């Protein structure tokens, strides 16, 4: 069946789900206009906009979600909230004591999208500054973008890269195009090549953290479990960052090696998620008990699979990737979405990591769920 036929066959569900998103979010957009939520407590969005909370790496997703809804509906309530969030997020520039690699998550889908939709020059500059800060984290000897600052469980992290960064480098591709300077793209590709070699394993599973020699390229000193179960397991959100991230690197560069890598990770993700009725576990190699899930991995992977379906030539692959995205989204909608007016979040059962904070609503679950449904509705707009 062709891409168009599959969409047509699922049109009623897509339209109905989009309507539910709009019904709920048009109300919550007004209610949470002056907050930057991460999760909910007793049904109410919490607020990460105060003090150092403004530095939370997830602080772009609420504004980003508002822009997705604006693109899909044209409704002013979403634009007003997105603009307010961007204004609130400016406080991060005052509190930022050390910059990190997550600037793409914070600004590319808020200011970056605002600029691309409206031409707002202040938004363009916010995004450019963020891109420059990400560039500055590139280790020219080790050939990777470092992740965090300071220490993690007592270990110095200056030589560490993480798979999540594949979703932050699209801001570099954008900066290159925007100012006509190829250096940003070259750095993004060096990082993507490292990640393809060192993070993605031969079977399509993924290392979360890789430790490098900071003085030489192509040296892996070790790996760490990070947010997954163990050093040899596969954290499902890490796999979904890789799936969507390599797909995006292919879209921006047209380098086939990134497409092949995205497909390799996709095959692994699909094989593992099918085992649990299309509801992704937190880690694909975790013990059978406790059975932890992570809805955010499903939402991110669905976005990646839909983009993969659009970008592969082969009709069988197109059909597979699109159908699996629909299986995952439908399974999550049926089992994990809360459409009630008494709860500000939508997608439940997100998990931060194997060690803590499982099975809760997390803002980027809602963001990627809405992005996926908007893609299925047929928008050409790509936030990343
Ligand atoms: N980027 C951190 C996470 O996925 O939890």
Short mmCIF file of C-alpha atoms and ligand atoms in Angstrom, two decimals:
data_model
loop_
_atom_site.label_atom_id
_atom_site.label_comp_id
_atom_site.label_asym_id
_atom_site.label_seq_id
_atom_site.Cartn_x
_atom_site.Cartn_y
_atom_site.Cartn_z
CA UNK A 1 0.00 0.00 0.00
CA UNK A 2 1.33 3.50 -0.79
CA UNK A 3 2.07 6.22 1.80
CA UNK A 4 -1.06 8.11 0.67
CA UNK A 5 -3.28 5.03 0.87
CA UNK A 6 -2.14 4.26 4.41
CA UNK A 7 -2.86 7.84 5.45
CA UNK A 8 -6.29 7.69 3.80
CA UNK A 9 -7.09 4.44 5.55
CA UNK A 10 -6.25 6.04 8.93
CA UNK A 11 -7.61 9.51 8.17
CA UNK A 12 -10.56 9.29 10.55
CA UNK A 13 -8.29 8.38 13.49
CA UNK A 14 -5.75 11.07 12.55
CA UNK A 15 -8.44 13.78 12.30
CA UNK A 16 -10.13 12.68 15.49
CA UNK A 17 -6.84 12.61 17.43
CA UNK A 18 -5.84 16.03 16.11
CA UNK A 19 -9.23 17.38 17.16
CA UNK A 20 -8.73 15.98 20.67
CA UNK A 21 -5.30 17.64 20.82
CA UNK A 22 -6.75 20.97 19.72
CA UNK A 23 -9.76 20.75 22.07
CA UNK A 24 -7.53 20.11 25.06
CA UNK A 25 -4.53 22.27 24.21
CA UNK A 26 -6.48 25.37 23.15
CA UNK A 27 -7.75 25.49 26.74
CA UNK A 28 -4.45 24.55 28.43
CA UNK A 29 -2.55 27.04 26.22
CA UNK A 30 -4.37 29.86 27.98
CA UNK A 31 -4.26 28.26 31.43
CA UNK A 32 -0.48 27.59 31.33
CA UNK A 33 0.54 30.65 29.30
CA UNK A 34 2.84 31.99 32.01
CA UNK A 35 4.36 28.63 32.97
CA UNK A 36 7.03 26.41 31.45
CA UNK A 37 5.88 22.93 32.43
CA UNK A 38 7.86 19.70 32.72
CA UNK A 39 5.14 17.46 34.20
CA UNK A 40 1.89 17.75 36.15
CA UNK A 41 1.04 17.53 39.85
CA UNK A 42 -2.55 16.67 40.75
CA UNK A 43 -3.45 17.35 37.12
CA UNK A 44 -1.90 20.85 37.01
CA UNK A 45 1.16 21.75 34.96
CA UNK A 46 4.17 22.47 37.18
CA UNK A 47 6.37 25.47 36.36
CA UNK A 48 10.12 25.37 35.62
CA UNK A 49 10.41 29.06 34.77
CA UNK A 50 11.47 30.39 38.18
CA UNK A 51 15.08 31.03 39.24
CA UNK A 52 17.52 28.40 38.06
CA UNK A 53 14.57 26.24 37.02
CA UNK A 54 14.65 28.27 33.80
CA UNK A 55 17.80 26.33 32.82
CA UNK A 56 15.90 23.01 32.65
CA UNK A 57 16.83 21.33 29.36
CA UNK A 58 13.17 20.55 28.59
CA UNK A 59 12.10 24.19 28.67
CA UNK A 60 11.69 24.45 24.88
CA UNK A 61 9.04 21.79 24.55
CA UNK A 62 5.99 23.69 25.84
CA UNK A 63 6.67 26.64 23.52
CA UNK A 64 7.58 24.18 20.75
CA UNK A 65 4.27 22.36 21.25
CA UNK A 66 2.42 25.68 20.99
CA UNK A 67 4.13 26.39 17.64
CA UNK A 68 3.21 22.90 16.36
CA UNK A 69 -0.43 23.57 17.26
CA UNK A 70 -0.25 27.02 15.65
CA UNK A 71 1.12 25.53 12.43
CA UNK A 72 -1.72 22.99 12.42
CA UNK A 73 -4.58 25.33 13.33
CA UNK A 74 -3.51 28.97 12.78
CA UNK A 75 -5.10 29.79 16.16
CA UNK A 76 -3.87 32.92 17.92
CA UNK A 77 -4.07 31.33 21.42
CA UNK A 78 -1.15 29.07 20.53
CA UNK A 79 0.98 31.85 19.04
CA UNK A 80 0.43 34.07 22.06
CA UNK A 81 1.54 31.33 24.45
CA UNK A 82 4.55 30.41 22.29
CA UNK A 83 5.64 34.06 22.21
CA UNK A 84 5.16 34.41 25.96
CA UNK A 85 7.23 31.28 26.63
CA UNK A 86 10.02 32.61 24.42
CA UNK A 87 10.00 35.85 26.42
CA UNK A 88 10.08 33.93 29.73
CA UNK A 89 12.90 31.74 28.40
CA UNK A 90 15.05 34.85 27.93
CA UNK A 91 15.67 34.67 31.70
CA UNK A 92 17.88 31.66 30.97
CA UNK A 93 20.44 34.05 29.49
CA UNK A 94 20.73 35.73 32.91
CA UNK A 95 20.94 32.51 34.92
CA UNK A 96 23.08 30.39 32.55
CA UNK A 97 26.23 29.67 34.55
CA UNK A 98 27.48 27.05 32.14
CA UNK A 99 26.09 26.28 28.70
CA UNK A 100 25.29 22.73 27.66
CA UNK A 101 24.51 20.76 24.52
CA UNK A 102 20.71 20.93 24.94
CA UNK A 103 20.34 24.40 23.40
CA UNK A 104 18.66 22.87 20.33
CA UNK A 105 15.92 21.43 22.52
CA UNK A 106 15.51 24.79 24.23
CA UNK A 107 15.72 27.31 21.39
CA UNK A 108 15.59 25.67 17.98
CA UNK A 109 11.95 24.58 18.40
CA UNK A 110 10.92 27.87 20.07
CA UNK A 111 12.90 30.86 18.76
CA UNK A 112 14.07 28.93 15.70
CA UNK A 113 10.50 28.12 14.73
CA UNK A 114 9.26 31.63 15.53
CA UNK A 115 11.89 33.08 13.19
CA UNK A 116 11.12 30.64 10.40
CA UNK A 117 7.37 31.31 10.66
CA UNK A 118 7.34 35.05 11.30
CA UNK A 119 10.79 36.41 10.40
CA UNK A 120 11.23 37.84 13.93
CA UNK A 121 14.85 39.03 14.05
CA UNK A 122 15.18 38.84 17.86
CA UNK A 123 14.17 35.17 17.64
CA UNK A 124 16.71 34.56 14.90
CA UNK A 125 19.44 36.02 17.13
CA UNK A 126 18.43 33.90 20.11
CA UNK A 127 18.74 30.84 17.92
CA UNK A 128 22.06 31.92 16.43
CA UNK A 129 23.58 32.52 19.85
CA UNK A 130 22.42 29.04 20.86
CA UNK A 131 23.95 27.53 17.71
CA UNK A 132 27.25 29.31 18.41
CA UNK A 133 27.27 28.00 21.96
CA UNK A 134 26.75 24.44 20.68
CA UNK A 135 29.61 24.96 18.16
CA UNK A 136 31.85 26.01 21.03
CA UNK A 137 31.38 22.60 22.66
CA UNK A 138 33.07 20.84 19.76
CA UNK A 139 36.33 19.17 20.75
CA UNK A 140 38.56 19.71 17.71
CA UNK A 141 41.06 17.01 18.73
CA UNK A 142 38.59 14.36 19.85
CA UNK A 143 36.08 15.28 17.07
CA UNK A 144 32.90 15.18 19.13
CA UNK A 145 30.52 17.65 20.80
CA UNK A 146 30.82 17.26 24.53
CA UNK A 147 27.61 16.81 26.48
CA UNK A 148 27.33 18.03 30.04
CA UNK A 149 29.65 20.04 32.31
CA UNK A 150 31.33 19.10 35.58
CA UNK A 151 30.89 15.55 36.81
CA UNK A 152 28.39 12.66 36.57
CA UNK A 153 28.39 10.30 39.58
CA UNK A 154 31.80 11.71 40.48
CA UNK A 155 33.41 11.25 37.03
CA UNK A 156 34.75 14.13 34.96
CA UNK A 157 32.62 14.41 31.79
CA UNK A 158 34.82 16.59 29.58
CA UNK A 159 35.39 13.68 27.17
CA UNK A 160 31.79 12.44 27.09
CA UNK A 161 29.31 12.48 24.25
CA UNK A 162 25.70 11.28 24.41
CA UNK A 163 23.32 10.00 21.75
CA UNK A 164 20.73 12.71 22.64
CA UNK A 165 22.96 15.30 20.95
CA UNK A 166 21.92 13.95 17.54
CA UNK A 167 18.67 15.87 18.12
CA UNK A 168 20.51 19.10 18.98
CA UNK A 169 22.74 19.31 15.90
CA UNK A 170 19.93 20.34 13.52
CA UNK A 171 20.39 23.86 14.96
CA UNK A 172 23.89 23.77 13.42
CA UNK A 173 22.57 22.77 9.99
CA UNK A 174 20.12 25.67 10.26
CA UNK A 175 22.85 28.16 11.28
CA UNK A 176 25.01 27.21 8.29
CA UNK A 177 22.15 27.81 5.87
CA UNK A 178 21.05 30.98 7.65
CA UNK A 179 24.38 32.78 7.65
CA UNK A 180 26.04 31.00 4.74
CA UNK A 181 28.87 29.55 6.83
CA UNK A 182 29.59 25.86 6.22
CA UNK A 183 31.56 25.43 9.44
CA UNK A 184 28.42 24.72 11.48
CA UNK A 185 27.39 21.90 9.15
CA UNK A 186 30.93 20.49 9.12
CA UNK A 187 30.97 20.31 12.92
CA UNK A 188 27.52 18.72 12.95
CA UNK A 189 28.67 16.08 10.46
CA UNK A 190 31.89 15.32 12.34
CA UNK A 191 29.77 14.74 15.44
CA UNK A 192 27.22 12.65 13.52
CA UNK A 193 30.03 10.51 12.03
CA UNK A 194 31.46 9.91 15.50
CA UNK A 195 28.00 9.06 16.85
CA UNK A 196 27.32 6.68 13.94
CA UNK A 197 30.59 4.87 14.69
CA UNK A 198 30.66 4.98 18.51
CA UNK A 199 27.07 5.22 19.75
CA UNK A 200 25.23 2.97 17.29
CA UNK A 201 26.09 -0.71 17.72
CA UNK A 202 26.23 -3.28 14.91
CA UNK A 203 22.75 -4.65 15.77
CA UNK A 204 21.11 -1.18 15.71
CA UNK A 205 20.98 -0.82 19.49
CA UNK A 206 22.57 2.28 21.00
CA UNK A 207 25.04 3.36 23.70
CA UNK A 208 23.79 6.33 25.69
CA UNK A 209 27.17 7.68 26.90
CA UNK A 210 30.55 7.25 25.15
CA UNK A 211 33.80 8.39 26.78
CA UNK A 212 36.49 9.72 24.43
CA UNK A 213 40.14 10.70 24.57
CA UNK A 214 39.94 14.50 24.46
CA UNK A 215 43.25 14.72 22.56
CA UNK A 216 42.80 12.23 19.70
CA UNK A 217 39.95 11.38 17.34
CA UNK A 218 38.37 7.94 17.08
CA UNK A 219 39.22 6.66 20.53
CA UNK A 220 36.55 5.10 22.74
CA UNK A 221 37.73 4.87 26.34
CA UNK A 222 34.53 3.33 27.60
CA UNK A 223 30.75 3.58 27.78
CA UNK A 224 28.30 4.29 30.60
CA UNK A 225 24.73 3.12 31.13
CA UNK A 226 23.46 6.66 31.57
CA UNK A 227 19.66 6.65 31.69
CA UNK A 228 19.33 3.02 30.60
CA UNK A 229 19.60 -0.22 32.57
CA UNK A 230 23.26 -1.07 31.95
CA UNK A 231 26.30 -0.40 29.77
CA UNK A 232 25.31 -3.18 27.39
CA UNK A 233 21.56 -2.58 27.39
CA UNK A 234 19.62 -0.22 25.14
CA UNK A 235 17.78 2.77 26.61
CA UNK A 236 14.74 3.13 24.35
CA UNK A 237 14.69 6.95 24.36
CA UNK A 238 18.36 6.92 23.37
CA UNK A 239 17.43 4.68 20.44
CA UNK A 240 14.59 7.04 19.51
CA UNK A 241 16.92 10.07 19.64
CA UNK A 242 19.22 8.16 17.26
CA UNK A 243 16.39 7.09 14.95
CA UNK A 244 14.98 10.59 14.54
CA UNK A 245 18.36 12.34 14.84
CA UNK A 246 20.07 10.41 12.03
CA UNK A 247 16.97 10.81 9.87
CA UNK A 248 17.24 14.58 10.40
CA UNK A 249 20.96 14.56 9.58
CA UNK A 250 20.05 12.78 6.33
CA UNK A 251 17.33 15.33 5.55
CA UNK A 252 19.76 18.23 6.09
CA UNK A 253 22.82 16.75 4.35
CA UNK A 254 21.46 14.09 1.96
CA UNK A 255 24.37 11.86 3.02
CA UNK A 256 23.20 8.27 2.54
CA UNK A 257 25.23 6.96 5.50
CA UNK A 258 22.93 8.82 7.91
CA UNK A 259 19.85 7.34 6.25
CA UNK A 260 21.31 3.84 6.50
CA UNK A 261 22.11 4.41 10.19
CA UNK A 262 18.59 5.68 10.90
CA UNK A 263 17.21 2.57 9.17
CA UNK A 264 19.46 0.27 11.19
CA UNK A 265 18.25 1.79 14.48
CA UNK A 266 14.65 1.79 13.22
CA UNK A 267 14.78 -1.95 12.49
CA UNK A 268 16.03 -2.64 16.01
CA UNK A 269 13.44 -0.31 17.58
CA UNK A 270 10.62 -1.91 15.57
CA UNK A 271 11.69 -5.49 16.41
CA UNK A 272 11.81 -4.68 20.12
CA UNK A 273 8.64 -2.59 20.33
CA UNK A 274 6.54 -5.17 18.47
CA UNK A 275 7.25 -7.59 21.35
CA UNK A 276 5.19 -5.45 23.76
CA UNK A 277 2.19 -4.64 21.54
CA UNK A 278 3.82 -1.43 20.22
CA UNK A 279 4.21 0.09 23.70
CA UNK A 280 7.96 0.78 24.17
CA UNK A 281 9.73 -0.43 27.28
CA UNK A 282 12.07 1.99 29.05
CA UNK A 283 15.06 -0.17 28.13
CA UNK A 284 14.90 -2.93 25.53
CA UNK A 285 17.25 -5.11 27.61
CA UNK A 286 15.91 -4.41 31.09
CA UNK A 287 14.95 -7.32 33.37
CA UNK A 288 11.38 -8.63 32.83
CA UNK A 289 10.36 -7.22 36.21
CA UNK A 290 9.67 -4.44 36.94
CA UNK A 291 8.17 -3.83 33.51
CA UNK A 292 9.01 -0.17 32.92
CA UNK A 293 7.66 1.61 29.86
CA UNK A 294 8.53 4.95 28.28
CA UNK A 295 5.90 6.71 26.16
CA UNK A 296 8.33 9.49 25.19
CA UNK A 297 10.46 6.97 23.27
CA UNK A 298 7.37 5.94 21.31
CA UNK A 299 6.44 9.52 20.45
CA UNK A 300 9.98 10.50 19.35
CA UNK A 301 10.46 7.28 17.35
CA UNK A 302 7.09 7.78 15.62
CA UNK A 303 8.24 11.20 14.39
CA UNK A 304 11.46 9.63 13.10
CA UNK A 305 9.62 6.75 11.42
CA UNK A 306 7.21 9.09 9.62
CA UNK A 307 10.13 11.17 8.31
CA UNK A 308 11.96 7.97 7.33
CA UNK A 309 8.87 6.81 5.44
CA UNK A 310 8.87 10.09 3.51
CA UNK A 311 12.58 9.87 2.73
CA UNK A 312 13.16 6.25 1.68
CA UNK A 313 12.55 5.34 -1.98
CA UNK A 314 11.54 1.74 -1.51
CA UNK A 315 7.73 1.33 -1.29
CA UNK A 316 7.92 -1.67 1.09
CA UNK A 317 10.09 0.31 3.52
CA UNK A 318 7.81 3.34 3.26
CA UNK A 319 4.82 1.19 4.10
CA UNK A 320 6.60 -0.48 7.01
CA UNK A 321 7.87 2.72 8.68
CA UNK A 322 4.57 4.57 8.33
CA UNK A 323 2.52 1.58 9.49
CA UNK A 324 4.72 1.05 12.55
CA UNK A 325 4.49 4.74 13.48
CA UNK A 326 0.71 4.39 13.32
CA UNK A 327 0.76 1.18 15.39
CA UNK A 328 2.80 2.91 18.11
CA UNK A 329 0.77 6.13 18.11
CA UNK A 330 -2.55 4.27 18.15
CA UNK A 331 -1.42 1.92 20.93
CA UNK A 332 -0.23 4.89 23.00
CA UNK A 333 -3.38 6.90 22.29
CA UNK A 334 -5.58 3.99 23.40
CA UNK A 335 -3.60 3.07 26.51
CA UNK A 336 -1.77 6.16 27.67
CA UNK A 337 -3.46 9.37 26.55
CA UNK A 338 -5.51 11.31 29.05
CA UNK A 339 -8.02 13.62 27.30
CA UNK A 340 -9.79 14.69 30.48
CA UNK A 341 -10.22 18.36 31.38
CA UNK A 342 -8.92 17.59 34.87
CA UNK A 343 -5.40 16.84 33.67
CA UNK A 344 -3.15 19.37 31.85
CA UNK A 345 -0.89 16.73 30.26
CA UNK A 346 -1.91 14.29 27.55
CA UNK A 347 0.56 11.43 27.14
CA UNK A 348 1.15 9.51 30.38
CA UNK A 349 3.76 6.80 31.15
CA UNK A 350 6.90 8.75 30.29
CA UNK A 351 10.06 7.77 32.17
CA UNK A 352 13.15 9.78 32.96
CA UNK A 353 15.56 6.88 33.49
CA UNK A 354 15.85 3.30 34.75
CA UNK A 355 16.89 4.45 38.21
CA UNK A 356 14.13 6.96 38.88
CA UNK A 357 11.00 8.84 37.85
CA UNK A 358 9.13 6.23 35.84
CA UNK A 359 5.60 6.36 34.48
CA UNK A 360 4.65 10.01 34.58
CA UNK A 361 3.64 12.68 32.06
CA UNK A 362 6.69 14.47 30.61
CA UNK A 363 6.29 17.55 28.43
CA UNK A 364 8.33 16.25 25.50
CA UNK A 365 6.00 13.23 25.31
CA UNK A 366 3.16 15.64 24.50
CA UNK A 367 5.41 17.64 22.17
CA UNK A 368 6.49 14.68 20.01
CA UNK A 369 3.04 13.08 20.08
CA UNK A 370 1.53 16.29 18.64
CA UNK A 371 4.41 16.67 16.16
CA UNK A 372 3.76 13.12 14.92
CA UNK A 373 0.02 13.69 14.47
CA UNK A 374 0.69 16.98 12.68
CA UNK A 375 3.04 15.14 10.30
CA UNK A 376 0.31 12.57 9.62
CA UNK A 377 -2.11 15.41 8.84
CA UNK A 378 0.27 16.32 6.02
CA UNK A 379 2.18 19.44 7.06
CA UNK A 380 5.46 20.21 5.28
CA UNK A 381 6.75 22.18 8.27
CA UNK A 382 9.77 20.53 9.97
CA UNK A 383 10.71 22.18 13.26
CA UNK A 384 14.16 20.55 13.48
N1 LIG B 1 18.19 14.34 26.92
C1 LIG B 1 17.93 13.72 28.15
C2 LIG B 1 16.85 12.72 28.09
O1 LIG B 1 16.47 12.26 27.05
O2 LIG B 1 16.33 12.38 29.14
#
